[in-house]
């Protein structure tokens, strides 16, 4: 659906309204988003302004018009269509006309698997086991770019997600958040993104996992010694004790966290691998029952204080974790900074029982509403551990599904002007599962969007091992960032 900005201006002039170019472009986006013509959209806007007694057209007026009228009407249309059809429609359908079109297409698809009957016959609508995959992805609006039904035969919204009653709730916060405005300026501010301490890119060809074992051992040993020295100085530890030496009194041990089995780390499988200088690389099982709280992952370098009466098991009583990195200090070249809003989100962006990307569409709505200066989006964007991915139920290649997802984010957030930062995950099924990971490849990205998008690789931090979120072992919830 194409919208003529000039026609919108002419329709507004009929009612004696003059508005800025940015507001006209926003109104054109609403026409595309909600499937309205120029004349129809202006008529509804005038009616809204008259009923709410708004004399002039401002950005605030357009936001109120969208949230108080257009969104509510859309919700009513979805609810009515879902109630009448007996099944939930796809979340990317955003108008009554589009709902009708999709229902007719589904009816045609179902009829191809059944014998035609005379007269009208009411029957339950079900999804066939082997659907046709000729449906084309609509490009009529940013939300329609992501059409889960085009790559999944069972793309039905998650009932638990749609019925949740804590939407928008702040789960936890860190620090003082009173009086803080959670809205950014989008592309209005001057934002420059760069990676601090990023290593130089590889200049030659290297084979993954072809390192020699002595080289790997040397790197890991140096990491334990380097971080152990930092921890010892920070926590004022006098000396370390070998991990296998019996001790009746509390002693301090240096090492890295390991797992004594091939499964996930749990409270009964933790071992401490000592350093080469003090323990010659020996290992000792660890009893964590005396610790009030902890958060561990394999490879984490820590100092543990505890009792090792027999030399065969350490009963940990205190845990010295990593030293936090200092905050970045701007230099004179950076100049004065204004307050910026940074929104951070981590995948997967689907629920465990659905592949419809409902959480992603809600995230896009939040970005458009709050207009953060920078959005940092961590993978996985297509989770390798999703049930439909593991069972090979998707009818499109993984790369195509990811491109639809990425295109939806870029198109859906274009009006916000926010800078987007994409960081891959080891669980991105379409991407190389090698750590450090290369950045995503998206050569089809339009030139005008490149200045708002940063594509970072997942790199190895130079001060601490990087945990896989699935390998974290928390005993009690630890304070996190602000829920917003």
Tab-separated table of C-alpha atoms in Angstrom:
chain	number	residue	atom	x	y	z
A	1	UNK	CA	0.000	0.000	0.000
A	2	UNK	CA	1.521	3.305	-1.116
A	3	UNK	CA	0.717	6.610	0.561
A	4	UNK	CA	1.152	10.050	-1.056
A	5	UNK	CA	2.435	12.620	1.413
A	6	UNK	CA	1.367	15.470	-0.849
A	7	UNK	CA	-2.217	14.214	-0.847
A	8	UNK	CA	-2.155	14.110	2.937
A	9	UNK	CA	-1.049	17.746	2.977
A	10	UNK	CA	-3.871	18.695	0.617
A	11	UNK	CA	-6.445	16.840	2.736
A	12	UNK	CA	-5.233	18.653	5.845
A	13	UNK	CA	-5.379	22.020	4.069
A	14	UNK	CA	-9.058	21.430	3.341
A	15	UNK	CA	-9.658	21.658	7.073
A	16	UNK	CA	-7.244	24.562	7.462
A	17	UNK	CA	-4.504	22.567	9.177
A	18	UNK	CA	-0.822	23.169	8.603
A	19	UNK	CA	1.777	20.820	10.085
A	20	UNK	CA	5.509	20.153	9.960
A	21	UNK	CA	7.022	17.754	7.471
A	22	UNK	CA	7.956	15.275	10.217
A	23	UNK	CA	4.334	15.106	11.389
A	24	UNK	CA	3.136	14.523	7.838
A	25	UNK	CA	5.596	11.648	7.454
A	26	UNK	CA	4.420	10.202	10.759
A	27	UNK	CA	0.820	10.411	9.533
A	28	UNK	CA	1.838	8.609	6.331
A	29	UNK	CA	3.382	5.807	8.405
A	30	UNK	CA	0.130	5.476	10.347
A	31	UNK	CA	-1.744	5.122	7.056
A	32	UNK	CA	0.517	2.228	6.049
A	33	UNK	CA	0.523	0.696	9.510
A	34	UNK	CA	-3.259	0.682	9.930
A	35	UNK	CA	-4.253	0.206	6.262
A	36	UNK	CA	-6.014	3.568	5.821
A	37	UNK	CA	-6.277	5.866	2.801
A	38	UNK	CA	-5.157	9.495	2.962
A	39	UNK	CA	-8.723	10.821	2.992
A	40	UNK	CA	-9.917	8.303	5.570
A	41	UNK	CA	-7.005	8.889	7.923
A	42	UNK	CA	-7.383	12.694	7.821
A	43	UNK	CA	-11.146	12.421	8.397
A	44	UNK	CA	-10.612	10.224	11.465
A	45	UNK	CA	-7.878	12.550	12.742
A	46	UNK	CA	-10.158	15.611	12.417
A	47	UNK	CA	-12.947	13.763	14.222
A	48	UNK	CA	-10.540	12.797	17.009
A	49	UNK	CA	-9.230	16.357	17.395
A	50	UNK	CA	-12.772	17.713	17.484
A	51	UNK	CA	-13.954	15.240	20.115
A	52	UNK	CA	-10.896	15.818	22.305
A	53	UNK	CA	-10.880	19.604	21.719
A	54	UNK	CA	-7.360	19.750	20.331
A	55	UNK	CA	-6.843	22.884	18.251
A	56	UNK	CA	-3.417	22.260	16.710
A	57	UNK	CA	-1.683	19.207	15.281
A	58	UNK	CA	1.405	18.249	17.299
A	59	UNK	CA	3.468	15.123	17.863
A	60	UNK	CA	1.666	14.599	21.164
A	61	UNK	CA	-1.687	14.796	19.380
A	62	UNK	CA	-0.610	12.130	16.870
A	63	UNK	CA	0.614	9.842	19.656
A	64	UNK	CA	-2.713	10.223	21.489
A	65	UNK	CA	-4.599	9.612	18.236
A	66	UNK	CA	-2.661	6.393	17.649
A	67	UNK	CA	-2.885	4.954	21.162
A	68	UNK	CA	-6.386	6.135	22.143
A	69	UNK	CA	-8.174	5.533	18.838
A	70	UNK	CA	-6.275	3.517	16.212
A	71	UNK	CA	-4.797	0.920	18.585
A	72	UNK	CA	-8.082	0.385	20.420
A	73	UNK	CA	-9.979	-0.021	17.183
A	74	UNK	CA	-7.355	-2.520	15.992
A	75	UNK	CA	-7.644	-4.521	19.228
A	76	UNK	CA	-11.416	-4.630	18.873
A	77	UNK	CA	-11.099	-5.814	15.268
A	78	UNK	CA	-8.667	-8.572	16.245
A	79	UNK	CA	-10.855	-9.711	19.122
A	80	UNK	CA	-13.962	-9.804	16.980
A	81	UNK	CA	-12.237	-11.653	14.145
A	82	UNK	CA	-10.759	-14.197	16.561
A	83	UNK	CA	-14.147	-14.768	18.211
A	84	UNK	CA	-15.949	-15.243	14.914
A	85	UNK	CA	-13.376	-17.456	13.210
A	86	UNK	CA	-12.730	-19.735	16.193
A	87	UNK	CA	-8.951	-19.378	16.016
A	88	UNK	CA	-6.422	-16.670	16.769
A	89	UNK	CA	-5.189	-14.663	13.787
A	90	UNK	CA	-1.564	-13.928	13.088
A	91	UNK	CA	-0.243	-11.024	15.092
A	92	UNK	CA	1.124	-9.280	12.000
A	93	UNK	CA	-2.384	-8.662	10.546
A	94	UNK	CA	-3.256	-5.078	11.327
A	95	UNK	CA	-6.577	-4.281	9.693
A	96	UNK	CA	-9.996	-5.802	9.067
A	97	UNK	CA	-9.383	-6.031	5.319
A	98	UNK	CA	-6.153	-7.939	5.839
A	99	UNK	CA	-7.835	-10.317	8.303
A	100	UNK	CA	-10.485	-11.124	5.707
A	101	UNK	CA	-7.846	-11.697	3.019
A	102	UNK	CA	-5.881	-14.112	5.176
A	103	UNK	CA	-8.996	-16.019	6.216
A	104	UNK	CA	-9.998	-16.456	2.582
A	105	UNK	CA	-6.501	-17.689	1.750
A	106	UNK	CA	-6.586	-20.192	4.626
A	107	UNK	CA	-10.044	-21.386	3.529
A	108	UNK	CA	-8.726	-21.988	0.012
A	109	UNK	CA	-5.779	-23.910	1.431
A	110	UNK	CA	-8.006	-26.096	3.600
A	111	UNK	CA	-10.427	-26.773	0.744
A	112	UNK	CA	-7.595	-28.249	-1.298
A	113	UNK	CA	-7.330	-31.040	1.296
A	114	UNK	CA	-11.049	-31.822	1.548
A	115	UNK	CA	-13.905	-32.997	-0.648
A	116	UNK	CA	-16.235	-30.169	-1.728
A	117	UNK	CA	-19.635	-30.367	-0.049
A	118	UNK	CA	-22.988	-28.949	-1.058
A	119	UNK	CA	-24.284	-25.980	0.825
A	120	UNK	CA	-22.780	-24.322	3.875
A	121	UNK	CA	-21.216	-26.645	6.415
A	122	UNK	CA	-19.768	-25.478	9.710
A	123	UNK	CA	-16.566	-27.284	10.636
A	124	UNK	CA	-13.548	-26.795	12.804
A	125	UNK	CA	-10.635	-25.044	11.113
A	126	UNK	CA	-7.392	-26.987	11.547
A	127	UNK	CA	-3.906	-26.653	10.132
A	128	UNK	CA	-2.917	-29.463	7.716
A	129	UNK	CA	0.209	-31.468	8.418
A	130	UNK	CA	1.716	-30.680	5.018
A	131	UNK	CA	0.731	-27.098	4.129
A	132	UNK	CA	1.341	-25.326	0.880
A	133	UNK	CA	4.186	-22.840	1.078
A	134	UNK	CA	3.234	-20.538	-1.769
A	135	UNK	CA	2.100	-17.674	0.428
A	136	UNK	CA	4.110	-14.558	-0.215
A	137	UNK	CA	5.187	-12.213	2.538
A	138	UNK	CA	3.257	-8.967	2.391
A	139	UNK	CA	5.197	-5.722	2.379
A	140	UNK	CA	2.262	-3.444	3.065
A	141	UNK	CA	3.527	-2.466	6.515
A	142	UNK	CA	6.628	-3.074	8.677
A	143	UNK	CA	4.769	-5.523	10.917
A	144	UNK	CA	3.649	-7.599	7.951
A	145	UNK	CA	7.240	-8.233	6.889
A	146	UNK	CA	7.380	-10.938	9.566
A	147	UNK	CA	4.847	-13.561	8.538
A	148	UNK	CA	5.371	-16.655	10.725
A	149	UNK	CA	2.790	-18.603	8.736
A	150	UNK	CA	5.125	-18.447	5.740
A	151	UNK	CA	7.818	-20.529	7.455
A	152	UNK	CA	5.919	-22.548	10.070
A	153	UNK	CA	2.869	-24.783	9.591
A	154	UNK	CA	1.796	-24.211	13.208
A	155	UNK	CA	2.329	-20.471	13.627
A	156	UNK	CA	-0.322	-19.864	16.261
A	157	UNK	CA	0.156	-17.226	18.983
A	158	UNK	CA	1.042	-18.388	22.463
A	159	UNK	CA	-2.110	-18.427	24.649
A	160	UNK	CA	-0.088	-17.975	27.848
A	161	UNK	CA	1.714	-14.930	26.452
A	162	UNK	CA	-1.459	-13.245	25.199
A	163	UNK	CA	-3.250	-13.800	28.528
A	164	UNK	CA	-0.467	-12.515	30.785
A	165	UNK	CA	-1.575	-9.793	33.220
A	166	UNK	CA	1.787	-8.231	34.150
A	167	UNK	CA	2.569	-6.498	30.871
A	168	UNK	CA	4.843	-3.481	31.349
A	169	UNK	CA	5.555	-4.318	34.988
A	170	UNK	CA	9.001	-3.341	36.316
A	171	UNK	CA	10.321	-6.602	37.750
A	172	UNK	CA	13.426	-5.210	39.428
A	173	UNK	CA	15.553	-2.077	39.432
A	174	UNK	CA	19.104	-1.180	40.284
A	175	UNK	CA	20.006	2.184	41.762
A	176	UNK	CA	17.794	5.227	42.055
A	177	UNK	CA	15.304	5.529	39.205
A	178	UNK	CA	13.061	8.281	40.582
A	179	UNK	CA	12.472	11.270	38.364
A	180	UNK	CA	14.144	9.662	35.348
A	181	UNK	CA	12.510	10.165	31.971
A	182	UNK	CA	12.348	6.843	30.098
A	183	UNK	CA	12.065	8.432	26.693
A	184	UNK	CA	14.827	9.280	24.265
A	185	UNK	CA	15.157	11.543	21.268
A	186	UNK	CA	15.501	8.869	18.626
A	187	UNK	CA	17.634	10.144	15.772
A	188	UNK	CA	17.479	13.776	16.938
A	189	UNK	CA	20.557	13.475	19.149
A	190	UNK	CA	24.144	13.083	18.040
A	191	UNK	CA	25.076	9.502	18.895
A	192	UNK	CA	28.358	7.893	17.883
A	193	UNK	CA	28.916	4.201	18.614
A	194	UNK	CA	32.296	2.541	18.894
A	195	UNK	CA	33.738	-0.555	20.534
A	196	UNK	CA	36.229	0.126	23.315
A	197	UNK	CA	39.180	-2.221	23.527
A	198	UNK	CA	38.125	-4.190	20.471
A	199	UNK	CA	40.925	-6.475	19.208
A	200	UNK	CA	42.232	-6.121	15.702
A	201	UNK	CA	40.370	-8.214	13.122
A	202	UNK	CA	41.968	-11.365	11.810
A	203	UNK	CA	44.176	-10.783	8.791
A	204	UNK	CA	44.600	-14.397	7.730
A	205	UNK	CA	42.717	-17.683	7.510
A	206	UNK	CA	42.406	-19.749	10.669
A	207	UNK	CA	40.820	-23.129	11.318
A	208	UNK	CA	38.403	-23.275	14.190
A	209	UNK	CA	39.268	-25.675	17.053
A	210	UNK	CA	42.562	-26.693	15.469
A	211	UNK	CA	44.672	-25.248	18.269
A	212	UNK	CA	47.241	-27.492	19.892
A	213	UNK	CA	46.430	-28.690	23.396
A	214	UNK	CA	49.633	-27.240	24.945
A	215	UNK	CA	48.735	-23.828	23.483
A	216	UNK	CA	45.218	-24.019	24.940
A	217	UNK	CA	46.594	-25.025	28.334
A	218	UNK	CA	49.054	-22.137	28.292
A	219	UNK	CA	46.336	-19.586	27.517
A	220	UNK	CA	44.052	-20.890	30.273
A	221	UNK	CA	46.896	-20.974	32.776
A	222	UNK	CA	47.905	-17.402	32.007
A	223	UNK	CA	44.272	-16.317	32.375
A	224	UNK	CA	44.018	-17.841	35.867
A	225	UNK	CA	47.319	-16.296	36.955
A	226	UNK	CA	46.485	-12.849	35.571
A	227	UNK	CA	42.989	-12.668	37.032
A	228	UNK	CA	44.158	-14.286	40.270
A	229	UNK	CA	46.685	-11.515	40.745
A	230	UNK	CA	43.965	-8.884	40.256
A	231	UNK	CA	41.636	-10.632	42.690
A	232	UNK	CA	44.377	-11.039	45.288
A	233	UNK	CA	45.233	-7.348	45.185
A	234	UNK	CA	41.609	-6.188	45.178
A	235	UNK	CA	40.430	-8.382	48.068
A	236	UNK	CA	43.686	-8.098	50.079
A	237	UNK	CA	44.386	-11.846	50.133
A	238	UNK	CA	47.703	-12.691	51.778
A	239	UNK	CA	48.483	-16.080	50.213
A	240	UNK	CA	46.897	-19.005	48.389
A	241	UNK	CA	46.832	-22.631	49.544
A	242	UNK	CA	47.060	-25.677	47.215
A	243	UNK	CA	43.632	-27.188	46.604
A	244	UNK	CA	44.592	-30.733	47.727
A	245	UNK	CA	46.326	-29.814	50.974
A	246	UNK	CA	44.190	-30.718	54.068
A	247	UNK	CA	43.324	-27.698	56.230
A	248	UNK	CA	41.336	-27.575	59.479
A	249	UNK	CA	41.026	-23.786	59.350
A	250	UNK	CA	39.656	-21.560	56.584
A	251	UNK	CA	42.105	-21.114	53.709
A	252	UNK	CA	41.987	-19.210	50.406
A	253	UNK	CA	42.131	-21.179	47.135
A	254	UNK	CA	42.570	-19.802	43.615
A	255	UNK	CA	41.168	-21.574	40.567
A	256	UNK	CA	38.520	-21.680	37.911
A	257	UNK	CA	35.050	-23.235	38.072
A	258	UNK	CA	34.601	-26.563	36.311
A	259	UNK	CA	31.963	-29.258	35.973
A	260	UNK	CA	32.580	-32.899	36.887
A	261	UNK	CA	30.131	-34.197	34.280
A	262	UNK	CA	29.093	-33.607	30.698
A	263	UNK	CA	25.733	-32.064	31.647
A	264	UNK	CA	24.860	-28.584	32.830
A	265	UNK	CA	26.508	-27.096	35.873
A	266	UNK	CA	24.580	-27.619	39.099
A	267	UNK	CA	25.261	-27.243	42.810
A	268	UNK	CA	26.443	-30.856	43.103
A	269	UNK	CA	28.788	-30.924	40.094
A	270	UNK	CA	31.013	-27.899	40.815
A	271	UNK	CA	34.750	-28.476	40.993
A	272	UNK	CA	37.592	-26.007	41.456
A	273	UNK	CA	40.532	-26.368	39.081
A	274	UNK	CA	43.587	-24.938	40.803
A	275	UNK	CA	46.232	-22.791	39.141
A	276	UNK	CA	49.596	-24.137	38.018
A	277	UNK	CA	51.739	-22.146	40.451
A	278	UNK	CA	50.076	-23.204	43.704
A	279	UNK	CA	48.089	-26.348	42.884
A	280	UNK	CA	49.785	-27.729	39.728
A	281	UNK	CA	46.374	-27.798	38.015
A	282	UNK	CA	44.782	-30.200	40.529
A	283	UNK	CA	41.020	-30.368	41.009
A	284	UNK	CA	38.840	-30.609	44.114
A	285	UNK	CA	35.041	-31.005	44.464
A	286	UNK	CA	33.271	-28.060	46.088
A	287	UNK	CA	30.408	-28.119	48.605
A	288	UNK	CA	28.342	-24.916	48.183
A	289	UNK	CA	25.787	-25.551	50.921
A	290	UNK	CA	27.391	-22.999	53.279
A	291	UNK	CA	27.192	-20.113	50.784
A	292	UNK	CA	24.187	-17.814	51.110
A	293	UNK	CA	24.249	-16.754	47.456
A	294	UNK	CA	26.420	-17.288	44.424
A	295	UNK	CA	26.387	-17.174	40.625
A	296	UNK	CA	28.865	-19.421	38.822
A	297	UNK	CA	29.655	-20.556	35.295
A	298	UNK	CA	32.296	-22.917	33.859
A	299	UNK	CA	35.633	-21.192	33.336
A	300	UNK	CA	34.980	-18.443	35.893
A	301	UNK	CA	38.123	-17.520	37.820
A	302	UNK	CA	37.357	-17.122	41.525
A	303	UNK	CA	38.910	-17.187	44.961
A	304	UNK	CA	37.149	-19.487	47.426
A	305	UNK	CA	37.604	-19.467	51.153
A	306	UNK	CA	36.688	-22.606	53.041
A	307	UNK	CA	37.706	-25.725	54.947
A	308	UNK	CA	39.279	-28.794	53.323
A	309	UNK	CA	39.650	-31.245	56.197
A	310	UNK	CA	40.626	-34.297	54.131
A	311	UNK	CA	42.031	-32.658	51.008
A	312	UNK	CA	39.299	-34.324	48.939
A	313	UNK	CA	36.413	-31.830	49.244
A	314	UNK	CA	36.299	-28.097	49.867
A	315	UNK	CA	33.423	-26.754	51.954
A	316	UNK	CA	33.231	-23.199	50.660
A	317	UNK	CA	32.255	-20.535	53.188
A	318	UNK	CA	33.080	-17.404	51.199
A	319	UNK	CA	33.328	-16.556	47.520
A	320	UNK	CA	35.440	-13.776	46.047
A	321	UNK	CA	34.118	-13.043	42.577
A	322	UNK	CA	35.537	-11.010	39.716
A	323	UNK	CA	36.664	-7.412	39.936
A	324	UNK	CA	34.243	-5.093	38.105
A	325	UNK	CA	35.620	-3.110	35.222
A	326	UNK	CA	35.894	0.662	35.706
A	327	UNK	CA	33.335	2.839	34.005
A	328	UNK	CA	34.384	4.570	30.833
A	329	UNK	CA	35.753	8.033	31.478
A	330	UNK	CA	35.188	10.465	28.588
A	331	UNK	CA	38.136	12.467	27.375
A	332	UNK	CA	38.259	16.092	26.305
A	333	UNK	CA	37.990	14.994	22.687
A	334	UNK	CA	34.623	13.402	23.413
A	335	UNK	CA	33.196	16.723	24.592
A	336	UNK	CA	30.133	17.164	26.757
A	337	UNK	CA	27.536	14.433	26.754
A	338	UNK	CA	23.801	14.772	27.084
A	339	UNK	CA	21.647	12.177	28.774
A	340	UNK	CA	20.872	9.330	26.379
A	341	UNK	CA	18.470	6.455	26.713
A	342	UNK	CA	19.812	2.985	25.915
A	343	UNK	CA	17.401	0.073	25.586
A	344	UNK	CA	18.878	-3.430	25.882
A	345	UNK	CA	16.997	-6.602	24.955
A	346	UNK	CA	18.120	-10.209	24.853
A	347	UNK	CA	16.670	-13.060	22.813
A	348	UNK	CA	15.079	-15.395	22.156
A	349	UNK	CA	12.289	-13.163	20.836
A	350	UNK	CA	9.739	-15.979	20.647
A	351	UNK	CA	7.923	-17.897	23.338
A	352	UNK	CA	8.832	-21.521	23.972
A	353	UNK	CA	5.475	-22.741	22.633
A	354	UNK	CA	5.155	-20.531	19.549
A	355	UNK	CA	7.247	-19.202	16.659
A	356	UNK	CA	5.100	-16.117	15.965
A	357	UNK	CA	7.597	-13.576	17.391
A	358	UNK	CA	4.925	-11.907	19.534
A	359	UNK	CA	7.499	-10.584	22.064
A	360	UNK	CA	9.505	-9.054	19.206
A	361	UNK	CA	6.476	-7.171	17.886
A	362	UNK	CA	5.789	-5.855	21.392
A	363	UNK	CA	9.423	-4.772	21.670
A	364	UNK	CA	9.151	-2.863	18.387
A	365	UNK	CA	6.075	-1.083	19.757
A	366	UNK	CA	8.027	-0.065	22.868
A	367	UNK	CA	10.931	1.238	20.761
A	368	UNK	CA	8.564	3.342	18.664
A	369	UNK	CA	6.862	4.681	21.779
A	370	UNK	CA	9.951	5.485	23.879
A	371	UNK	CA	12.268	6.354	20.954
A	372	UNK	CA	15.532	5.369	22.706
A	373	UNK	CA	18.758	6.805	21.346
A	374	UNK	CA	20.393	3.374	21.117
A	375	UNK	CA	18.869	-0.131	21.052
A	376	UNK	CA	21.238	-3.025	21.776
A	377	UNK	CA	19.672	-6.302	20.684
A	378	UNK	CA	21.371	-9.535	21.698
A	379	UNK	CA	20.631	-12.867	20.053
A	380	UNK	CA	19.455	-15.484	19.592
A	381	UNK	CA	17.098	-14.161	16.928
A	382	UNK	CA	16.283	-17.693	15.750
A	383	UNK	CA	16.958	-19.948	18.716
A	384	UNK	CA	18.640	-23.272	17.943
A	385	UNK	CA	16.949	-24.778	21.020
A	386	UNK	CA	13.402	-23.838	20.033
A	387	UNK	CA	11.188	-26.906	19.731
A	388	UNK	CA	10.167	-26.212	16.130
A	389	UNK	CA	13.779	-25.607	15.113
A	390	UNK	CA	15.055	-28.766	16.807
A	391	UNK	CA	12.319	-30.853	15.191
A	392	UNK	CA	12.903	-29.284	11.739
A	393	UNK	CA	9.310	-28.034	11.446
A	394	UNK	CA	10.143	-24.767	9.668
A	395	UNK	CA	9.452	-24.764	5.940
A	396	UNK	CA	11.909	-21.956	5.094
A	397	UNK	CA	15.703	-21.898	5.448
A	398	UNK	CA	16.989	-20.538	8.731
A	399	UNK	CA	18.765	-17.689	6.946
A	400	UNK	CA	15.504	-16.548	5.321
A	401	UNK	CA	13.666	-16.571	8.641
A	402	UNK	CA	16.422	-14.477	10.215
A	403	UNK	CA	16.323	-11.982	7.337
A	404	UNK	CA	12.569	-11.592	7.812
A	405	UNK	CA	13.127	-10.997	11.508
A	406	UNK	CA	15.899	-8.472	10.890
A	407	UNK	CA	13.958	-6.657	8.187
A	408	UNK	CA	10.964	-6.415	10.514
A	409	UNK	CA	13.074	-4.792	13.237
A	410	UNK	CA	14.652	-2.287	10.848
A	411	UNK	CA	11.430	-1.373	9.050
A	412	UNK	CA	9.353	-1.378	12.214
A	413	UNK	CA	11.672	0.974	14.133
A	414	UNK	CA	12.589	3.326	11.280
A	415	UNK	CA	10.180	6.014	12.452
A	416	UNK	CA	11.804	6.082	15.920
A	417	UNK	CA	15.207	7.038	14.494
A	418	UNK	CA	16.959	4.859	17.088
A	419	UNK	CA	20.405	3.432	16.440
A	420	UNK	CA	20.295	-0.367	16.359
A	421	UNK	CA	23.128	-2.590	17.580
A	422	UNK	CA	22.935	-6.312	16.783
A	423	UNK	CA	25.063	-8.788	18.741
A	424	UNK	CA	24.969	-12.474	17.701
A	425	UNK	CA	24.559	-15.434	20.030
A	426	UNK	CA	26.035	-18.904	19.999
A	427	UNK	CA	22.430	-20.175	19.814
A	428	UNK	CA	21.632	-18.335	16.564
A	429	UNK	CA	20.943	-21.394	14.422
A	430	UNK	CA	21.671	-19.592	11.127
A	431	UNK	CA	25.022	-18.181	12.296
A	432	UNK	CA	28.483	-19.648	12.865
A	433	UNK	CA	28.611	-21.200	16.372
A	434	UNK	CA	32.242	-20.184	16.837
A	435	UNK	CA	33.385	-18.012	19.718
A	436	UNK	CA	34.384	-15.226	19.134
A	437	UNK	CA	31.611	-14.899	16.565
A	438	UNK	CA	31.751	-12.871	13.373
A	439	UNK	CA	29.099	-10.170	12.858
A	440	UNK	CA	25.880	-10.829	10.999
A	441	UNK	CA	25.955	-10.513	7.224
A	442	UNK	CA	23.131	-8.511	5.654
A	443	UNK	CA	24.233	-7.190	2.224
A	444	UNK	CA	20.651	-6.281	1.217
A	445	UNK	CA	20.390	-3.544	3.834
A	446	UNK	CA	19.317	-0.231	2.231
A	447	UNK	CA	21.938	2.489	2.287
A	448	UNK	CA	19.755	4.941	4.224
A	449	UNK	CA	19.456	2.429	7.102
A	450	UNK	CA	23.164	1.713	7.451
A	451	UNK	CA	23.874	4.871	9.442
A	452	UNK	CA	21.375	3.747	12.106
A	453	UNK	CA	22.633	0.157	12.374
A	454	UNK	CA	25.748	-1.244	14.012
A	455	UNK	CA	26.700	-4.886	13.535
A	456	UNK	CA	29.039	-6.045	16.288
A	457	UNK	CA	30.754	-9.376	16.673
A	458	UNK	CA	30.745	-11.243	19.930
A	459	UNK	CA	34.286	-10.832	21.255
A	460	UNK	CA	36.238	-12.262	24.125
A	461	UNK	CA	36.501	-9.705	26.969
A	462	UNK	CA	40.090	-9.089	27.984
A	463	UNK	CA	39.529	-9.352	31.737
A	464	UNK	CA	37.118	-12.208	32.404
A	465	UNK	CA	35.771	-15.317	30.728
A	466	UNK	CA	32.433	-14.796	29.034
A	467	UNK	CA	29.600	-16.894	30.508
A	468	UNK	CA	27.006	-18.682	28.473
A	469	UNK	CA	23.689	-17.545	30.045
A	470	UNK	CA	22.530	-21.166	30.161
A	471	UNK	CA	25.570	-22.180	32.177
A	472	UNK	CA	24.975	-19.636	34.952
A	473	UNK	CA	24.406	-21.313	38.298
A	474	UNK	CA	22.523	-18.965	40.656
A	475	UNK	CA	21.532	-20.120	44.112
A	476	UNK	CA	19.509	-16.995	44.833
A	477	UNK	CA	18.317	-14.223	42.502
A	478	UNK	CA	20.926	-11.547	42.157
A	479	UNK	CA	20.128	-7.846	41.580
A	480	UNK	CA	19.799	-6.967	37.914
A	481	UNK	CA	19.359	-3.885	35.813
A	482	UNK	CA	16.207	-1.804	35.683
A	483	UNK	CA	13.316	-3.742	34.241
A	484	UNK	CA	12.664	-1.067	31.621
